[in-house]
Amino acid sequence: MNNAHSSLPAVAPTAPAGLQIAVRLDTRVRDKADAIAQAARLLQDSGCVAPGYAAGMQAREAQAETFLGHGVAIPHGRAEDRALVLRDAVAVLQVREGLDWNAGQNVHLVVAVAARSDAHITLLRRLAGLLQTPRLQALFTTGDAQQVIDALQGQADPAPPAARPAAVDLAEACEWTIAYPNGLHARPATRWAEAARGFASRMQVRHGGEVADARQMASLLQLGLREGDKVTVSAEGPDARAAVQRLCAVAQALVAQERADADAAARKAAESPATGWLPPLARPAFVGLGASPGLAVARIHQWRVEAAEIPDLPEPLSVGGARLHAALAETQGQLRALHDDTRRRLGEGDAAIFSAQAEWLGDTGLLTRACQFMVQGHGVAWAWDQAVEEGAARLQALDNPALAARAADLRDVGRRVLVQLQPSLAAAGPEGLPEGGCILVAADLSPSETAQLDTARVAALVTAQGSPTSHTAILARTLGLPAAVAAGGGVLGMADGALAIVDGANGRIYLDPSEQDLASARAHMAEQQALQERVAAQRSLPAITTDGVRIEVCANVNLPGQVPLALSQGAEGVGLMRTEFLFLERGSTPGEDEQYETYRAMAQALEGRPLIVRALDIGGDKQVAHLELPREDNPFLGVRGARLLLRRPDLLEPQMRALYRAARDGARLSVMFPMVTSVQELLALRAACERLRAELDAPVLPLGIMIEVPAAAVQADALARHADFFSIGTNDLTQYVLAMDRQNPQLAAEADSLHPAVLRMVRATVQGAATRARPVGVCGGLAGDPFGALLLAGLGVGELSMTPNDIAGVKAGLRAASLRQLQALADRALGCEDAAQVRALAKEVTA
């Protein structure tokens, strides 16, 4: 539609803030792009901007959020467009029927800003002050343009204040009773929000007089829903009925898993002894809450993080908005990487913590609050921190321990974004940790800090704050670290180096224990250690089939500190060292010397066992701001892996020089390149490596490639002429074979690596490698699946690399079967029609 039915614009000659204001009432628009175009034309027709400013406004939308909240959007140009501004001005479009700005964002006032300086800040402050007021609502439908101009100029409102509207349901609705034992916490709320975002209709969830945006996890959490609470899910829009039915179906489908999780936790608690170990003499110096069972005897190490003052440095809204958008994008990438790393090391259950955390980054309420502070004249870092603290305080105030514990997650995410905005606020990690392990004491620990602790240097955790239901506690249990939380501020006064016993089951800390107490604790720990060693003895047995064929089983690791855990789980080497984690989680690119030290340390930790290092795999789901890579609409099909390395010798050459230097020092390592799609790429990489090797007079290294795309699998015979080995990355191979983004929650169940098409690509790779007798390994998620490992061995894969925790199960399964049986099983799988049929074969194997 055009705007033929819209009124002619009303213009205020010059506002007190030095801005010209033009208003067009009852504007008809097709979509957001049309609204921005009309607003830009209004600015241009008013003689305030030159042609070209409209393009800058449209480009701005791809860079940063311009939805201010409560029905108002503030599109504006980029910093580089200021030269096109002839006069500071604002163009206001009133859209009475509402406009979908972004998902879940309904706009009635489009306030387009054109400013050469900060002259518009006064108006934006005024606009922020109007949010959530009856006067703003009146502007959405007024037929008097002067009312809009007066409101933006700060004129008094003659209208009496209206009462707060009652919460009402939308056109299509259904009622549902919360049936989750732990209430609506972060993980099911994430699933609700994901389901709601799959529909065009506006959706909400109401509990009593409170209403939440169904698309926003944070908004749902703030309802504080407990088991037994009744809610109404409602929607309005083109697919409202389907949307309501789907969200209610998702909510109901989660009940069984939520109850099973609660039952499992209850059984685990019931199985734990009520008292456990008790010291002969000592009395606890501090009593907190048991968060992770186990005993530890070690010395105290205080991790004191000084509270940093957040600078409040005002800057133009356009600049601040762009910086906030970039910080959110960078943090999104960090959390994806952390999820990926945690999933491989600890499993999908713990990794889901960071998927739920990522939901905060898209929370409109949080972003809106930050924008409100910015338009009031505050700096972006201060505004973001204030918005996070307000949200965390609201969660903590809820009468629900599980939800209150999510405040730590919000602060964890908020801190990551804050460091991107203000790098000087980055806190150093715990320093000076002893080799034998210590009791790490802190006011609190975030989930991401806990997930990345070096368990060789930390024997137990004690926090003054926290909760047994927090994600930090969950991760501590997975890592096997005894932990006591909520022990009070007194624990922060314990002296560094003091000897202590931590009882993670009962949340007790014993200071300066007697020799008798120490002997009792150590005896108890020795008994537990003996049990673990008997299990470890089986893990260390090789994976040899009943007919004598050995399958090498290795571990996927990122850093040298993770090697001891991998070896203790039975790893025979490292089949995948992901070097991108040297580049992620930091603000600068590691140099050659730093990389060299890491690779040498990794080789030393392995004590001569094989090490396969994957060259830098950046792109796709791993974006790194300090590498200054161009934005791509589809990074999974863009410049990533080998393509990036060949275009960026500043990344390839320092890494390869560091690896060749480590090899020259005696490291037993191989190198593989990710995302190779052609012989030409492989030849170019080999040529670059040979040149660097000759310059350093280093030994020849085996150079292999990752098989991650169909092109590489189907021409494996050609690639085998030039590659020394293959390693199949089943995660990426699955998404490219099935054309399904493996991070899309709606497709996660269908992006199954056991799909016959994926298995056929594995077989093609093995057959192509056989033409040159090249070894083939698998380092993707399928290798760590006990049934998947059996199929891979049957398909001819000779080496499997996986998360350390998966090694024991995979080895046991391989030792229980013959290769002939596995080959027959693989042949049957290749003949299946879909992944479900393949998975059905697993029941026969375990029957």
Short mmCIF file of C-alpha atoms in Angstrom, two decimals, residues 74-380:
data_model
loop_
_atom_site.label_atom_id
_atom_site.label_comp_id
_atom_site.label_asym_id
_atom_site.label_seq_id
_atom_site.Cartn_x
_atom_site.Cartn_y
_atom_site.Cartn_z
CA ILE A 74 14.24 5.04 16.27
CA PRO A 75 15.87 4.30 12.88
CA HIS A 76 18.83 6.51 12.07
CA GLY A 77 21.86 6.69 9.83
CA ARG A 78 25.40 5.53 10.37
CA ALA A 79 28.26 7.68 11.61
CA GLU A 80 29.64 7.87 8.08
CA ASP A 81 26.31 9.30 6.85
CA ARG A 82 26.53 12.48 8.92
CA ALA A 83 27.83 14.44 5.95
CA LEU A 84 24.43 13.83 4.30
CA VAL A 85 22.59 15.59 7.15
CA LEU A 86 21.82 19.18 6.13
CA ARG A 87 19.84 20.09 9.22
CA ASP A 88 19.19 18.23 12.48
CA ALA A 89 15.69 16.81 12.20
CA VAL A 90 13.24 14.09 13.20
CA ALA A 91 10.55 12.51 11.03
CA VAL A 92 7.73 10.72 12.84
CA LEU A 93 5.44 8.19 11.15
CA GLN A 94 2.36 7.16 13.10
CA VAL A 95 1.34 3.58 12.17
CA ARG A 96 -1.97 3.06 13.94
CA GLU A 97 -2.47 -0.59 13.02
CA GLY A 98 1.06 -1.45 14.12
CA LEU A 99 4.12 -2.67 12.24
CA ASP A 100 6.27 -5.75 12.85
CA TRP A 101 9.73 -4.20 13.26
CA ASN A 102 11.60 -7.35 14.16
CA ALA A 103 10.37 -10.64 15.56
CA GLY A 104 8.10 -9.86 18.49
CA GLN A 105 8.49 -6.08 18.13
CA ASN A 106 5.34 -4.15 17.29
CA VAL A 107 5.80 -0.48 16.40
CA HIS A 108 3.26 2.36 16.25
CA LEU A 109 5.66 5.31 16.13
CA VAL A 110 8.65 5.37 13.77
CA VAL A 111 10.88 8.22 14.94
CA ALA A 112 13.59 8.65 12.30
CA VAL A 113 16.55 10.73 13.42
CA ALA A 114 19.00 12.73 11.30
CA ALA A 115 21.67 14.53 13.30
CA ARG A 116 25.15 15.87 12.62
CA SER A 117 26.02 15.96 16.30
CA ASP A 118 24.46 15.11 19.64
CA ALA A 119 21.70 17.69 19.30
CA HIS A 120 19.06 14.94 19.14
CA ILE A 121 19.93 13.54 22.59
CA THR A 122 17.48 15.92 24.30
CA LEU A 123 14.67 14.58 22.16
CA LEU A 124 15.66 10.98 22.74
CA ARG A 125 15.75 11.56 26.48
CA ARG A 126 12.25 12.94 26.21
CA LEU A 127 11.18 9.94 24.16
CA ALA A 128 12.63 7.56 26.73
CA GLY A 129 10.71 9.41 29.43
CA LEU A 130 7.47 8.83 27.52
CA LEU A 131 7.92 5.07 27.44
CA GLN A 132 5.29 3.13 29.41
CA THR A 133 3.25 6.27 30.02
CA PRO A 134 -0.39 6.80 29.02
CA ARG A 135 0.67 9.83 27.01
CA LEU A 136 2.77 7.67 24.68
CA GLN A 137 -0.15 5.31 24.09
CA ALA A 138 -2.31 8.29 23.12
CA LEU A 139 0.20 9.31 20.45
CA PHE A 140 -0.36 5.99 18.69
CA THR A 141 -3.91 6.93 17.68
CA THR A 142 -4.13 10.71 17.95
CA GLY A 143 -5.48 12.64 15.01
CA ASP A 144 -3.64 15.81 16.03
CA ALA A 145 -0.03 15.99 14.84
CA GLN A 146 0.62 18.88 17.22
CA GLN A 147 0.19 16.49 20.14
CA VAL A 148 3.10 14.42 18.82
CA ILE A 149 5.21 17.54 18.31
CA ASP A 150 4.37 18.87 21.77
CA ALA A 151 5.26 15.55 23.38
CA LEU A 152 8.61 15.43 21.63
CA GLN A 153 9.31 19.07 22.47
CA GLY A 154 8.54 18.44 26.13
CA GLN A 155 5.31 20.44 26.26
CA ALA A 156 3.00 19.67 29.17
CA ASP A 157 0.35 17.02 28.60
CA PRO A 158 -3.12 18.38 29.31
CA ALA A 159 -4.68 14.92 29.31
CA PRO A 160 -5.25 13.23 32.69
CA PRO A 161 -3.26 10.04 33.26
CA ALA A 162 -5.03 6.86 32.33
CA ALA A 163 -5.19 3.76 34.44
CA ARG A 164 -2.86 0.89 33.63
CA PRO A 165 -4.67 -1.39 31.15
CA ALA A 166 -5.68 -4.77 32.51
CA ALA A 167 -3.92 -7.84 31.18
CA VAL A 168 -6.01 -9.38 28.41
CA ASP A 169 -5.57 -12.45 26.26
CA LEU A 170 -5.21 -12.34 22.51
CA ALA A 171 -7.65 -13.76 19.95
CA GLU A 172 -6.55 -17.43 20.02
CA ALA A 173 -5.87 -18.87 23.45
CA CYS A 174 -5.42 -22.04 25.44
CA GLU A 175 -4.88 -22.69 29.12
CA TRP A 176 -2.11 -24.87 30.52
CA THR A 177 -1.00 -25.78 34.02
CA ILE A 178 2.73 -25.79 34.72
CA ALA A 179 3.61 -29.46 35.24
CA TYR A 180 7.36 -29.12 35.67
CA PRO A 181 8.58 -30.07 39.17
CA ASN A 182 11.13 -27.24 39.09
CA GLY A 183 8.78 -24.74 37.50
CA LEU A 184 9.46 -22.91 34.26
CA HIS A 185 13.25 -22.57 34.45
CA ALA A 186 15.74 -21.58 31.79
CA ARG A 187 15.87 -24.73 29.66
CA PRO A 188 12.14 -25.27 29.07
CA ALA A 189 11.67 -21.49 28.75
CA THR A 190 14.25 -21.54 25.96
CA ARG A 191 12.27 -24.24 24.16
CA TRP A 192 9.05 -22.21 24.56
CA ALA A 193 10.71 -19.12 23.12
CA GLU A 194 12.18 -21.07 20.20
CA ALA A 195 8.74 -22.50 19.38
CA ALA A 196 7.08 -19.08 19.52
CA ARG A 197 9.68 -17.53 17.23
CA GLY A 198 8.73 -20.02 14.53
CA PHE A 199 5.45 -18.17 13.87
CA ALA A 200 4.55 -14.78 12.47
CA SER A 201 1.82 -14.10 15.00
CA ARG A 202 2.26 -12.07 18.15
CA MET A 203 2.31 -14.43 21.14
CA GLN A 204 2.10 -13.98 24.88
CA VAL A 205 1.82 -15.99 28.09
CA ARG A 206 -0.32 -14.62 30.93
CA HIS A 207 -0.28 -15.62 34.58
CA GLY A 208 -2.79 -13.65 36.61
CA GLY A 209 -2.23 -9.99 35.82
CA GLU A 210 1.30 -10.48 34.46
CA VAL A 211 2.00 -10.95 30.76
CA ALA A 212 5.20 -12.17 29.12
CA ASP A 213 6.38 -12.09 25.53
CA ALA A 214 6.40 -15.76 24.50
CA ARG A 215 9.35 -15.16 22.18
CA GLN A 216 11.64 -14.00 24.96
CA MET A 217 13.11 -16.49 27.43
CA ALA A 218 13.89 -13.76 29.96
CA SER A 219 10.37 -12.38 29.82
CA LEU A 220 8.96 -15.87 30.45
CA LEU A 221 11.28 -16.44 33.39
CA GLN A 222 10.18 -13.22 35.06
CA LEU A 223 6.67 -14.64 35.44
CA GLY A 224 8.20 -16.82 38.19
CA LEU A 225 6.04 -19.81 37.27
CA ARG A 226 5.95 -22.80 39.63
CA GLU A 227 4.48 -26.25 39.30
CA GLY A 228 0.69 -25.96 39.47
CA ASP A 229 0.50 -22.37 38.22
CA LYS A 230 -2.13 -21.82 35.52
CA VAL A 231 -1.17 -19.83 32.44
CA THR A 232 -2.96 -18.71 29.31
CA VAL A 233 -1.05 -18.92 26.03
CA SER A 234 -2.56 -16.64 23.42
CA ALA A 235 -1.75 -15.24 19.99
CA GLU A 236 -3.09 -13.05 17.27
CA GLY A 237 -2.03 -12.93 13.67
CA PRO A 238 -2.09 -14.97 10.46
CA ASP A 239 -1.09 -18.27 12.08
CA ALA A 240 -2.35 -17.64 15.59
CA ARG A 241 -4.22 -20.91 16.08
CA ALA A 242 -1.28 -23.03 14.88
CA ALA A 243 1.09 -20.99 17.04
CA VAL A 244 -0.93 -21.53 20.20
CA GLN A 245 -1.35 -25.24 19.49
CA ARG A 246 2.36 -25.65 18.84
CA LEU A 247 3.52 -23.83 21.97
CA CYS A 248 1.11 -25.79 24.16
CA ALA A 249 2.25 -29.02 22.51
CA VAL A 250 5.91 -28.15 23.14
CA ALA A 251 5.12 -27.29 26.75
CA GLN A 252 3.36 -30.63 27.25
CA ALA A 253 6.06 -32.61 25.44
CA LEU A 254 8.68 -31.37 27.89
CA VAL A 255 6.80 -32.65 30.94
CA ALA A 256 8.12 -36.21 30.78
CA GLN A 257 11.75 -35.12 30.54
CA GLU A 258 11.39 -32.51 33.28
CA ARG A 259 9.82 -35.08 35.60
CA ALA A 260 12.43 -37.68 34.69
CA ASP A 261 15.22 -35.20 35.44
CA ALA A 262 13.64 -34.32 38.78
CA ASP A 263 13.16 -38.00 39.64
CA ALA A 264 16.76 -38.80 38.71
CA ALA A 265 18.01 -35.97 40.90
CA ALA A 266 15.85 -37.20 43.77
CA ARG A 267 17.09 -40.77 43.36
CA LYS A 268 20.67 -39.58 43.26
CA ALA A 269 20.15 -37.58 46.43
CA ALA A 270 18.45 -40.55 48.09
CA GLU A 271 21.30 -42.87 47.14
CA SER A 272 23.86 -40.54 48.70
CA PRO A 273 24.54 -41.27 52.37
CA ALA A 274 22.85 -38.88 54.72
CA THR A 275 26.03 -38.22 56.64
CA GLY A 276 28.89 -39.62 54.54
CA TRP A 277 32.35 -39.02 55.90
CA LEU A 278 32.56 -37.52 59.38
CA PRO A 279 35.84 -36.34 60.91
CA PRO A 280 36.92 -37.95 64.19
CA LEU A 281 37.67 -34.64 65.91
CA ALA A 282 37.24 -31.55 63.75
CA ARG A 283 34.25 -29.27 63.79
CA PRO A 284 33.36 -27.35 60.66
CA ALA A 285 34.66 -23.80 60.50
CA PHE A 286 32.03 -22.93 57.88
CA VAL A 287 28.84 -24.67 56.82
CA GLY A 288 27.31 -23.93 53.47
CA LEU A 289 25.26 -26.01 51.07
CA GLY A 290 26.54 -29.16 49.47
CA ALA A 291 26.70 -28.58 45.71
CA SER A 292 28.95 -31.37 44.43
CA PRO A 293 29.83 -34.47 46.51
CA GLY A 294 33.31 -35.65 47.34
CA LEU A 295 36.17 -34.94 49.72
CA ALA A 296 39.24 -32.83 49.08
CA VAL A 297 42.27 -32.15 51.24
CA ALA A 298 44.26 -29.18 49.96
CA ARG A 299 45.36 -25.65 50.72
CA ILE A 300 43.18 -22.58 50.37
CA HIS A 301 43.64 -20.31 47.36
CA GLN A 302 41.55 -17.13 47.41
CA TRP A 303 40.39 -15.75 44.07
CA ARG A 304 39.70 -12.14 44.84
CA VAL A 305 38.19 -10.13 42.01
CA GLU A 306 38.13 -6.41 42.67
CA ALA A 307 34.83 -4.79 41.81
CA ALA A 308 35.54 -2.53 38.87
CA GLU A 309 33.83 0.81 38.45
CA ILE A 310 31.93 0.91 35.17
CA PRO A 311 32.81 4.13 33.35
CA ASP A 312 29.85 6.22 32.26
CA LEU A 313 31.13 7.81 29.07
CA PRO A 314 28.28 9.25 26.98
CA GLU A 315 28.62 8.94 23.23
CA PRO A 316 26.33 9.45 20.24
CA LEU A 317 23.48 6.96 20.22
CA SER A 318 24.47 5.77 16.77
CA VAL A 319 28.00 4.99 17.94
CA GLY A 320 26.90 3.38 21.20
CA GLY A 321 24.26 1.30 19.45
CA ALA A 322 26.78 0.02 16.94
CA ARG A 323 29.24 -0.92 19.68
CA LEU A 324 26.55 -2.72 21.65
CA HIS A 325 25.44 -4.64 18.57
CA ALA A 326 29.02 -5.70 17.85
CA ALA A 327 29.55 -6.76 21.48
CA LEU A 328 26.40 -8.86 21.45
CA ALA A 329 27.43 -10.55 18.20
CA GLU A 330 30.91 -11.32 19.54
CA THR A 331 29.47 -12.72 22.76
CA GLN A 332 27.05 -14.85 20.78
CA GLY A 333 30.03 -16.37 19.00
CA GLN A 334 31.86 -16.96 22.29
CA LEU A 335 28.88 -18.78 23.77
CA ARG A 336 28.51 -20.94 20.66
CA ALA A 337 32.17 -21.89 20.95
CA LEU A 338 31.82 -22.54 24.68
CA HIS A 339 28.74 -24.68 24.04
CA ASP A 340 30.64 -26.62 21.39
CA ASP A 341 33.62 -27.16 23.68
CA THR A 342 31.50 -28.13 26.70
CA ARG A 343 29.39 -30.53 24.64
CA ARG A 344 32.46 -32.37 23.44
CA ARG A 345 34.13 -32.47 26.86
CA LEU A 346 31.20 -32.83 29.24
CA GLY A 347 28.15 -33.71 27.15
CA GLU A 348 25.11 -32.03 25.65
CA GLY A 349 23.31 -31.67 28.98
CA ASP A 350 25.93 -29.35 30.41
CA ALA A 351 26.48 -27.61 27.09
CA ALA A 352 22.79 -26.64 27.02
CA ILE A 353 23.59 -24.26 29.88
CA PHE A 354 25.33 -21.98 27.42
CA SER A 355 22.57 -22.27 24.80
CA ALA A 356 20.16 -21.01 27.44
CA GLN A 357 22.58 -18.24 28.37
CA ALA A 358 22.69 -17.10 24.74
CA GLU A 359 18.95 -16.42 24.88
CA TRP A 360 19.66 -13.38 27.08
CA LEU A 361 21.46 -11.73 24.17
CA GLY A 362 18.24 -11.51 22.19
CA ASP A 363 16.04 -10.44 25.07
CA THR A 364 14.21 -7.33 23.93
CA GLY A 365 13.44 -6.16 27.43
CA LEU A 366 17.11 -6.19 28.37
CA LEU A 367 18.17 -4.41 25.19
CA THR A 368 15.36 -1.89 25.50
CA ARG A 369 16.36 -1.03 29.05
CA ALA A 370 19.96 -0.50 27.96
CA CYS A 371 18.77 1.72 25.10
CA GLN A 372 16.63 3.70 27.50
CA PHE A 373 19.66 4.47 29.64
CA MET A 374 21.62 5.40 26.50
CA VAL A 375 19.01 7.84 25.25
CA GLN A 376 19.02 9.40 28.71
CA GLY A 377 22.64 10.31 28.04
CA HIS A 378 24.53 7.42 29.67
CA GLY A 379 27.46 5.57 28.13
CA VAL A 380 26.82 2.21 26.51
#
